[in-house]
Structures are given as C-alpha cells and as structure tokens.
mmCIF file of C-alpha atoms in Angstrom:
data_model
loop_
_atom_site.group_PDB
_atom_site.id
_atom_site.type_symbol
_atom_site.label_atom_id
_atom_site.label_comp_id
_atom_site.label_asym_id
_atom_site.label_seq_id
_atom_site.Cartn_x
_atom_site.Cartn_y
_atom_site.Cartn_z
ATOM 1 C CA MET A 565 44.848 128.940 91.276
ATOM 2 C CA SER A 566 46.866 127.825 88.260
ATOM 3 C CA LEU A 567 49.281 130.759 88.710
ATOM 4 C CA ILE A 568 49.806 129.901 92.387
ATOM 5 C CA TYR A 569 50.368 126.277 91.414
ATOM 6 C CA PHE A 570 52.909 127.314 88.757
ATOM 7 C CA ILE A 571 54.795 129.585 91.171
ATOM 8 C CA SER A 572 54.859 126.826 93.794
ATOM 9 C CA ILE A 573 56.353 124.397 91.284
ATOM 10 C CA ILE A 574 59.031 126.920 90.334
ATOM 11 C CA ILE A 575 59.934 127.524 93.988
ATOM 12 C CA LEU A 576 60.168 123.782 94.642
ATOM 13 C CA LEU A 577 62.392 123.311 91.593
ATOM 14 C CA VAL A 578 64.721 126.095 92.743
ATOM 15 C CA ILE A 579 64.943 124.589 96.235
ATOM 16 C CA PHE A 580 65.576 121.129 94.806
ATOM 17 C CA TYR A 581 68.288 122.439 92.456
ATOM 18 C CA GLN A 582 70.033 124.294 95.279
ATOM 19 C CA ALA A 583 69.768 121.214 97.497
ATOM 20 C CA TYR A 584 71.402 119.167 94.734
ATOM 21 C CA LYS A 585 74.190 121.744 94.367
ATOM 22 C CA ASN A 586 74.831 121.392 98.102
ATOM 23 C CA THR A 587 75.959 117.803 97.504
ATOM 24 C CA LYS A 588 78.918 119.182 95.565
ATOM 25 C CA LYS A 589 80.004 121.581 98.326
ATOM 26 C CA VAL A 590 82.276 119.277 100.286
ATOM 27 C CA THR A 591 83.334 120.549 103.691
ATOM 28 C CA ILE A 592 86.813 119.715 104.970
ATOM 29 C CA ASN A 593 86.934 119.715 108.759
ATOM 30 C CA THR A 594 89.970 119.462 111.020
ATOM 31 C CA ILE A 595 89.269 118.200 114.537
ATOM 32 C CA LYS A 596 91.869 118.356 117.293
ATOM 33 C CA VAL A 597 91.663 116.169 120.376
ATOM 34 C CA SER A 598 94.237 115.673 123.111
ATOM 35 C CA HIS A 599 95.619 112.476 124.596
ATOM 36 C CA SER A 600 97.889 111.435 127.446
ATOM 37 C CA LYS A 601 98.782 107.906 126.348
ATOM 38 C CA LEU A 602 101.004 108.336 123.312
ATOM 39 C CA ALA A 603 104.554 109.622 123.341
ATOM 40 C CA HIS A 604 104.235 110.086 119.574
ATOM 41 C CA PRO A 605 103.755 113.847 119.066
ATOM 42 C CA ASP A 606 100.779 113.635 116.697
ATOM 43 C CA LEU A 607 98.517 111.026 115.153
ATOM 44 C CA ASN A 608 96.897 112.289 111.951
ATOM 45 C CA ILE A 609 93.801 110.424 110.796
ATOM 46 C CA LEU A 610 91.811 110.861 107.587
ATOM 47 C CA HIS A 611 88.197 109.858 108.252
ATOM 48 C CA LEU A 612 85.694 109.132 105.480
ATOM 49 C CA SER A 613 82.223 107.762 106.091
ATOM 50 C CA ASP A 614 79.012 107.018 104.196
ATOM 51 C CA ILE A 615 80.552 107.216 100.747
ATOM 52 C CA HIS A 616 77.315 105.891 99.171
ATOM 53 C CA LEU A 617 78.710 105.411 95.701
ATOM 54 C CA GLU A 618 75.261 105.506 94.114
ATOM 55 C CA ASN A 619 75.007 109.179 95.105
ATOM 56 C CA ILE A 620 78.466 110.671 95.469
ATOM 57 C CA SER A 621 79.261 114.084 94.030
ATOM 58 C CA ILE A 622 83.066 114.099 94.218
ATOM 59 C CA SER A 623 85.271 112.265 91.736
ATOM 60 C CA PRO A 624 88.291 110.198 92.810
ATOM 61 C CA GLU A 625 90.668 112.841 91.462
ATOM 62 C CA GLU A 626 88.779 115.654 93.205
ATOM 63 C CA LEU A 627 89.022 113.654 96.412
ATOM 64 C CA TYR A 628 92.763 113.257 95.926
ATOM 65 C CA GLN A 629 93.250 116.975 95.343
ATOM 66 C CA SER A 630 91.304 117.682 98.550
ATOM 67 C CA ILE A 631 93.347 115.406 100.801
ATOM 68 C CA SER A 632 96.795 114.905 99.275
ATOM 69 C CA LYS A 633 98.504 117.888 100.913
ATOM 70 C CA GLU A 634 97.614 116.980 104.494
ATOM 71 C CA PRO A 635 99.743 114.749 106.751
ATOM 72 C CA ILE A 636 98.028 111.379 107.099
ATOM 73 C CA ASP A 637 99.228 108.523 109.275
ATOM 74 C CA LEU A 638 96.088 106.411 109.194
ATOM 75 C CA ILE A 639 92.869 106.270 107.182
ATOM 76 C CA ALA A 640 89.564 105.272 108.815
ATOM 77 C CA LEU A 641 86.539 104.293 106.714
ATOM 78 C CA THR A 642 83.384 103.943 108.791
ATOM 79 C CA GLY A 643 80.970 102.135 106.525
ATOM 80 C CA ASP A 644 78.103 102.513 104.064
ATOM 81 C CA PHE A 645 80.181 102.263 100.929
ATOM 82 C CA LEU A 646 77.281 101.319 98.662
ATOM 83 C CA ASP A 647 73.926 99.569 98.312
ATOM 84 C CA ARG A 648 74.253 97.479 95.157
ATOM 85 C CA LYS A 649 76.649 94.920 93.726
ATOM 86 C CA ARG A 650 76.971 96.824 90.455
ATOM 87 C CA SER A 651 78.508 99.771 92.367
ATOM 88 C CA ILE A 652 81.456 97.760 93.722
ATOM 89 C CA PRO A 653 83.773 98.376 90.718
ATOM 90 C CA LYS A 654 83.157 102.098 91.176
ATOM 91 C CA LEU A 655 84.772 101.818 94.618
ATOM 92 C CA VAL A 656 88.172 100.804 93.237
ATOM 93 C CA PRO A 657 89.282 104.234 91.899
ATOM 94 C CA TYR A 658 88.507 105.810 95.298
ATOM 95 C CA LEU A 659 90.521 103.120 97.076
ATOM 96 C CA ASN A 660 93.370 103.700 94.618
ATOM 97 C CA VAL A 661 93.366 107.368 95.604
ATOM 98 C CA LEU A 662 93.645 106.430 99.278
ATOM 99 C CA GLY A 663 96.450 104.025 98.465
ATOM 100 C CA ARG A 664 98.371 106.806 96.712
ATOM 101 C CA LEU A 665 98.505 108.616 100.056
ATOM 102 C CA ASN A 666 100.510 105.693 101.477
ATOM 103 C CA PRO A 667 99.465 106.139 105.130
ATOM 104 C CA LYS A 668 102.217 104.538 107.182
ATOM 105 C CA LEU A 669 99.804 102.957 109.688
ATOM 106 C CA GLY A 670 97.400 101.645 107.058
ATOM 107 C CA ILE A 671 93.765 101.875 105.956
ATOM 108 C CA TYR A 672 91.037 100.381 108.168
ATOM 109 C CA ALA A 673 87.396 99.818 107.280
ATOM 110 C CA VAL A 674 84.217 98.788 109.061
ATOM 111 C CA PHE A 675 80.857 98.106 107.460
ATOM 112 C CA GLY A 676 77.541 99.937 107.740
ATOM 113 C CA ASN A 677 73.926 98.886 107.471
ATOM 114 C CA HIS A 678 73.738 99.685 103.746
ATOM 115 C CA ASP A 679 76.737 97.456 103.013
ATOM 116 C CA TYR A 680 74.802 94.579 104.533
ATOM 117 C CA TYR A 681 72.029 95.074 101.989
ATOM 118 C CA LEU A 682 74.412 92.951 99.932
ATOM 119 C CA LYS A 683 73.948 89.292 100.720
ATOM 120 C CA GLY A 684 76.225 86.273 100.704
ATOM 121 C CA GLU A 685 78.733 86.289 97.875
ATOM 122 C CA ASN A 686 77.914 89.907 96.963
ATOM 123 C CA PHE A 687 78.947 91.096 100.420
ATOM 124 C CA ASP A 688 82.032 88.877 100.186
ATOM 125 C CA TYR A 689 82.834 90.606 96.886
ATOM 126 C CA LEU A 690 82.704 94.019 98.601
ATOM 127 C CA LYS A 691 84.919 92.818 101.451
ATOM 128 C CA GLN A 692 87.365 91.239 99.001
ATOM 129 C CA THR A 693 87.494 94.431 96.927
ATOM 130 C CA LEU A 694 88.384 96.479 100.001
ATOM 131 C CA GLU A 695 91.071 94.043 101.101
ATOM 132 C CA GLU A 696 92.591 93.631 97.636
ATOM 133 C CA ASN A 697 92.959 97.405 97.466
ATOM 134 C CA GLY A 698 94.852 97.876 100.700
ATOM 135 C CA CYS A 699 92.166 98.004 103.407
ATOM 136 C CA ILE A 700 92.111 95.988 106.598
ATOM 137 C CA THR A 701 88.465 95.188 107.323
ATOM 138 C CA LEU A 702 87.379 94.743 110.931
ATOM 139 C CA GLN A 703 84.191 92.982 112.033
ATOM 140 C CA ASN A 704 84.193 92.932 115.832
ATOM 141 C CA GLN A 705 87.974 92.680 115.746
ATOM 142 C CA HIS A 706 90.972 94.765 116.675
ATOM 143 C CA VAL A 707 94.496 95.370 115.427
ATOM 144 C CA SER A 708 97.304 96.485 117.735
ATOM 145 C CA LEU A 709 100.134 98.578 116.314
ATOM 146 C CA ASN A 710 103.462 99.603 117.792
ATOM 147 C CA MET A 711 104.094 103.332 117.468
ATOM 148 C CA ASN A 712 107.592 104.137 118.699
ATOM 149 C CA GLY A 713 107.071 101.962 121.756
ATOM 150 C CA ASP A 714 103.424 102.968 122.276
ATOM 151 C CA THR A 715 100.498 100.643 121.535
ATOM 152 C CA LEU A 716 97.710 101.872 119.295
ATOM 153 C CA ASN A 717 94.650 99.631 119.322
ATOM 154 C CA ILE A 718 92.333 100.031 116.344
ATOM 155 C CA ILE A 719 89.027 98.464 117.354
ATOM 156 C CA GLY A 720 86.518 97.855 114.573
ATOM 157 C CA ILE A 721 83.033 97.196 115.939
ATOM 158 C CA ASP A 722 80.479 95.947 113.436
ATOM 159 C CA ASP A 723 77.280 97.800 112.615
ATOM 160 C CA ASN A 724 75.026 98.404 115.610
ATOM 161 C CA HIS A 725 72.038 99.532 113.525
ATOM 162 C CA SER A 726 71.689 96.120 111.885
ATOM 163 C CA GLY A 727 72.372 94.238 115.126
ATOM 164 C CA ARG A 728 75.864 93.024 114.232
ATOM 165 C CA SER A 729 77.902 94.789 116.906
ATOM 166 C CA ASN A 730 79.674 92.750 119.569
ATOM 167 C CA VAL A 731 81.694 95.003 121.837
ATOM 168 C CA GLU A 732 82.887 92.203 124.102
ATOM 169 C CA GLU A 733 84.266 90.216 121.179
ATOM 170 C CA SER A 734 85.922 93.328 119.739
ATOM 171 C CA TYR A 735 87.785 93.940 123.007
ATOM 172 C CA GLN A 736 88.796 90.335 123.648
ATOM 173 C CA ASN A 737 92.509 90.065 124.614
ATOM 174 C CA LEU A 738 92.991 93.775 123.992
ATOM 175 C CA PRO A 739 96.385 95.006 125.260
ATOM 176 C CA ASP A 740 96.797 98.254 127.166
ATOM 177 C CA GLY A 741 97.216 101.210 124.856
ATOM 178 C CA TYR A 742 95.451 104.045 123.077
ATOM 179 C CA ASN A 743 92.047 102.738 121.990
ATOM 180 C CA LEU A 744 90.707 104.108 118.704
ATOM 181 C CA VAL A 745 87.236 102.717 117.954
ATOM 182 C CA LEU A 746 85.827 102.633 114.426
ATOM 183 C CA THR A 747 82.132 101.888 113.991
ATOM 184 C CA HIS A 748 79.315 102.972 111.725
ATOM 185 C CA ASP A 749 76.393 103.715 114.043
ATOM 186 C CA PRO A 750 77.360 106.193 116.793
ATOM 187 C CA ASN A 751 74.503 104.997 119.029
ATOM 188 C CA LEU A 752 76.959 102.275 120.022
ATOM 189 C CA VAL A 753 78.674 104.772 122.311
ATOM 190 C CA LEU A 754 75.690 104.518 124.680
ATOM 191 C CA GLN A 755 76.562 100.844 125.237
ATOM 192 C CA MET A 756 80.243 101.391 126.008
ATOM 193 C CA LYS A 757 80.279 102.763 129.535
ATOM 194 C CA ASP A 758 82.277 99.759 130.744
ATOM 195 C CA TYR A 759 84.672 99.670 127.779
ATOM 196 C CA ALA A 760 87.668 101.958 127.631
ATOM 197 C CA PHE A 761 88.121 104.013 124.508
ATOM 198 C CA ASP A 762 90.055 107.186 123.866
ATOM 199 C CA TYR A 763 88.357 108.262 120.643
ATOM 200 C CA LEU A 764 85.500 106.852 118.568
ATOM 201 C CA LEU A 765 84.818 107.622 114.899
ATOM 202 C CA SER A 766 81.455 106.988 113.233
ATOM 203 C CA GLY A 767 78.954 108.277 110.671
ATOM 204 C CA HIS A 768 75.487 106.966 109.757
ATOM 205 C CA PHE A 769 73.317 110.092 110.181
ATOM 206 C CA HIS A 770 74.608 112.205 107.222
ATOM 207 C CA GLY A 771 74.164 115.243 109.470
ATOM 208 C CA GLY A 772 70.460 114.729 108.829
ATOM 209 C CA GLN A 773 71.050 115.107 105.046
ATOM 210 C CA ILE A 774 67.771 117.037 104.981
ATOM 211 C CA HIS A 775 68.228 118.941 108.226
ATOM 212 C CA TRP A 776 65.375 121.419 108.113
ATOM 213 C CA PRO A 777 63.917 122.493 110.370
ATOM 214 C CA LYS A 778 65.110 119.416 112.293
ATOM 215 C CA PRO A 779 65.890 115.899 111.087
ATOM 216 C CA PHE A 780 62.721 114.352 112.495
ATOM 217 C CA HIS A 781 62.982 111.629 109.844
ATOM 218 C CA LEU A 782 66.013 110.259 111.721
ATOM 219 C CA TRP A 783 64.247 109.776 115.045
ATOM 220 C CA LYS A 784 63.818 106.074 114.391
ATOM 221 C CA MET A 785 67.608 105.787 114.107
ATOM 222 C CA GLY A 786 68.311 105.716 117.813
ATOM 223 C CA LYS A 787 68.568 107.666 121.024
ATOM 224 C CA LEU A 788 71.376 110.010 119.961
ATOM 225 C CA VAL A 789 69.153 111.629 117.337
ATOM 226 C CA ARG A 790 66.472 112.322 119.927
ATOM 227 C CA MET A 791 69.229 113.927 122.020
ATOM 228 C CA ASN A 792 70.008 116.155 118.980
ATOM 229 C CA ILE A 793 73.428 114.526 118.601
ATOM 230 C CA ILE A 794 73.767 113.850 114.878
ATOM 231 C CA LYS A 795 77.105 115.293 113.755
ATOM 232 C CA GLY A 796 80.427 116.629 114.965
ATOM 233 C CA LEU A 797 82.460 116.150 118.129
ATOM 234 C CA HIS A 798 80.712 115.071 121.329
ATOM 235 C CA TYR A 799 81.593 113.524 124.677
ATOM 236 C CA HIS A 800 79.945 110.676 126.554
ATOM 237 C CA HIS A 801 81.096 109.987 130.108
ATOM 238 C CA GLY A 802 84.016 112.284 129.334
ATOM 239 C CA LYS A 803 85.152 110.294 126.290
ATOM 240 C CA PRO A 804 85.216 111.950 122.838
ATOM 241 C CA PHE A 805 83.412 110.614 119.800
ATOM 242 C CA TYR A 806 82.896 112.054 116.347
ATOM 243 C CA ILE A 807 79.981 111.691 113.917
ATOM 244 C CA SER A 808 80.820 112.419 110.280
ATOM 245 C CA GLU A 809 78.190 113.917 107.971
ATOM 246 C CA GLY A 810 79.369 111.473 105.310
ATOM 247 C CA LEU A 811 80.690 111.987 101.817
ATOM 248 C CA GLY A 812 77.732 110.690 99.796
ATOM 249 C CA GLN A 813 73.965 110.700 100.029
ATOM 250 C CA THR A 814 71.285 108.047 100.178
ATOM 251 C CA GLY A 815 67.759 108.148 98.814
ATOM 252 C CA VAL A 816 67.244 111.483 97.046
ATOM 253 C CA ASN A 817 70.577 113.022 96.075
ATOM 254 C CA ILE A 818 70.117 116.333 97.882
ATOM 255 C CA ARG A 819 71.288 118.022 101.083
ATOM 256 C CA ILE A 820 69.576 120.766 103.068
ATOM 257 C CA GLY A 821 71.274 122.046 106.219
ATOM 258 C CA SER A 822 74.144 119.572 105.818
ATOM 259 C CA ARG A 823 77.210 119.124 103.623
ATOM 260 C CA PRO A 824 79.322 116.206 102.442
ATOM 261 C CA GLU A 825 82.311 115.898 104.754
ATOM 262 C CA ILE A 826 85.991 114.959 104.708
ATOM 263 C CA THR A 827 87.505 114.963 108.184
ATOM 264 C CA PHE A 828 91.067 115.195 109.423
ATOM 265 C CA HIS A 829 91.566 114.280 113.074
ATOM 266 C CA GLN A 830 94.716 115.464 114.840
ATOM 267 C CA ILE A 831 95.320 113.549 118.051
ATOM 268 C CA SER A 832 98.057 115.460 119.829
#
C-alpha cells in the first residue's frame, strides 16, 4: 500500500508541475472577422483579459516582445486585473509596455468581478492607476471615435457576473456606427438581442483553466458554460463575440487543457 501511495504522489507531482509549466506557454491567437460598416481597410485590436497579477507567468518585457511587432490600432482590456490592493503597483510596468505601443485609437479598459473584490478607495486606486497610465476606463459608458469619416463606438459594459452591467445606460445616445463592445463576462451576450453590436470582446472563463475532462467547476458561472461556450470565437443571433482564455490564472496557478492567451483581432 505504501508503494502505491508513493507512486500516486509522484504522479500527482508530475501532473502538477506540468500544469504549472503550462502557465508559461502563452498562446498568441489572430482572429479575423469581417465588417461592412467601416471604409477603413483594417482595424487591428490587441485584446488582453484576466491578467490576474497575483498569478501571471509572463513578465512585462516578455509581453512587449510578444506584441511589439504586430500592427495595433486599439488595445482592449476586458477586466480581472487583480484581487488585492498590494498588487496594483505591479500593474504599472504592464501598462507602460502597452503605452510603448502607442496605439493611435487608445487603450480601453473595463472591470471584472475580481477587480470589484477591492472596495471603496482601493478600487478607486486601481481605476486611477489605469487612467494615469493611459487607459480610458468604461463603466456602462461608450466613447465614439472618428475613423476617416467612419464612427467607431467603443461600448464598455460593466461586469455582468457581479450584477453591475447596464446595457441600456451603455447605449444611451449612441450614434450610428461600428459597435465594438468590451465586457468581462460573456454571458452578457445572451441579454443583448435587442442591442446592435458588431463585435464583442470578453474573458472571464480562462478557457476553463483546468479543462479536463470538462470544466464542470464553471457551471455556476452562467448559461454559456452549460452550452460548452467557454473560449474562442462564437456567434449569437448572427453576431460575433470572442472569449479570451486570459493571460493570468486565479486560485491555483496551474492550467490543464488551456493556455494563457494574447489575442490580435483583425476587423477587415
């Protein structure tokens, strides 16, 4: 019995070590979607989600080396930056890297459920840190940009998982144009049948993080999971939305059947 117990421990340690190594194997995905609203030939978006600074396995400089050679017009950050106040200073070097890319249309951020673990002045400190380092934060708000005569609406809808989303408020006085929605919890897409969007970017599920044999532990996180929609490009009522696997991890710093993700979206 003791030998079987010893062998079992060794096997578990090997699995755990490999699962930890998986957190360092960042996948870079390029997603192409078409549009009919913009005369601009291409819109290139860098999308990062679920950075989770307490458990991130890529350094700021490694991130820069991974993204600096790609054309980037706009950067979208879809929430879950961190859990704890003491992690906020660690965010600054990553934001500096994004600023070095100088995206001509700017950097836009929405918040996730983990960000709201911070309360009161601690959450304000996170928001201030983002804004002081070049990000426009959106909480049920939108920004409209002129792109060579076209209108690009960037609609930031607050976190649905923690009950902070307000789609109606986000769309208030929205001009006609190409509607890019940024939100953390992709389950929001199920509530948007009556709201026009051309592309929606989200995260939240980490691709399961431990996706073996199936991410049953995510079932409490909404209807999309039970529909086996937890990562990648999908369509709802003919409208495309994307779920990032996220760049960091939460809880135990391991991944099985998923990888940290950096995503480039080419809208053309």
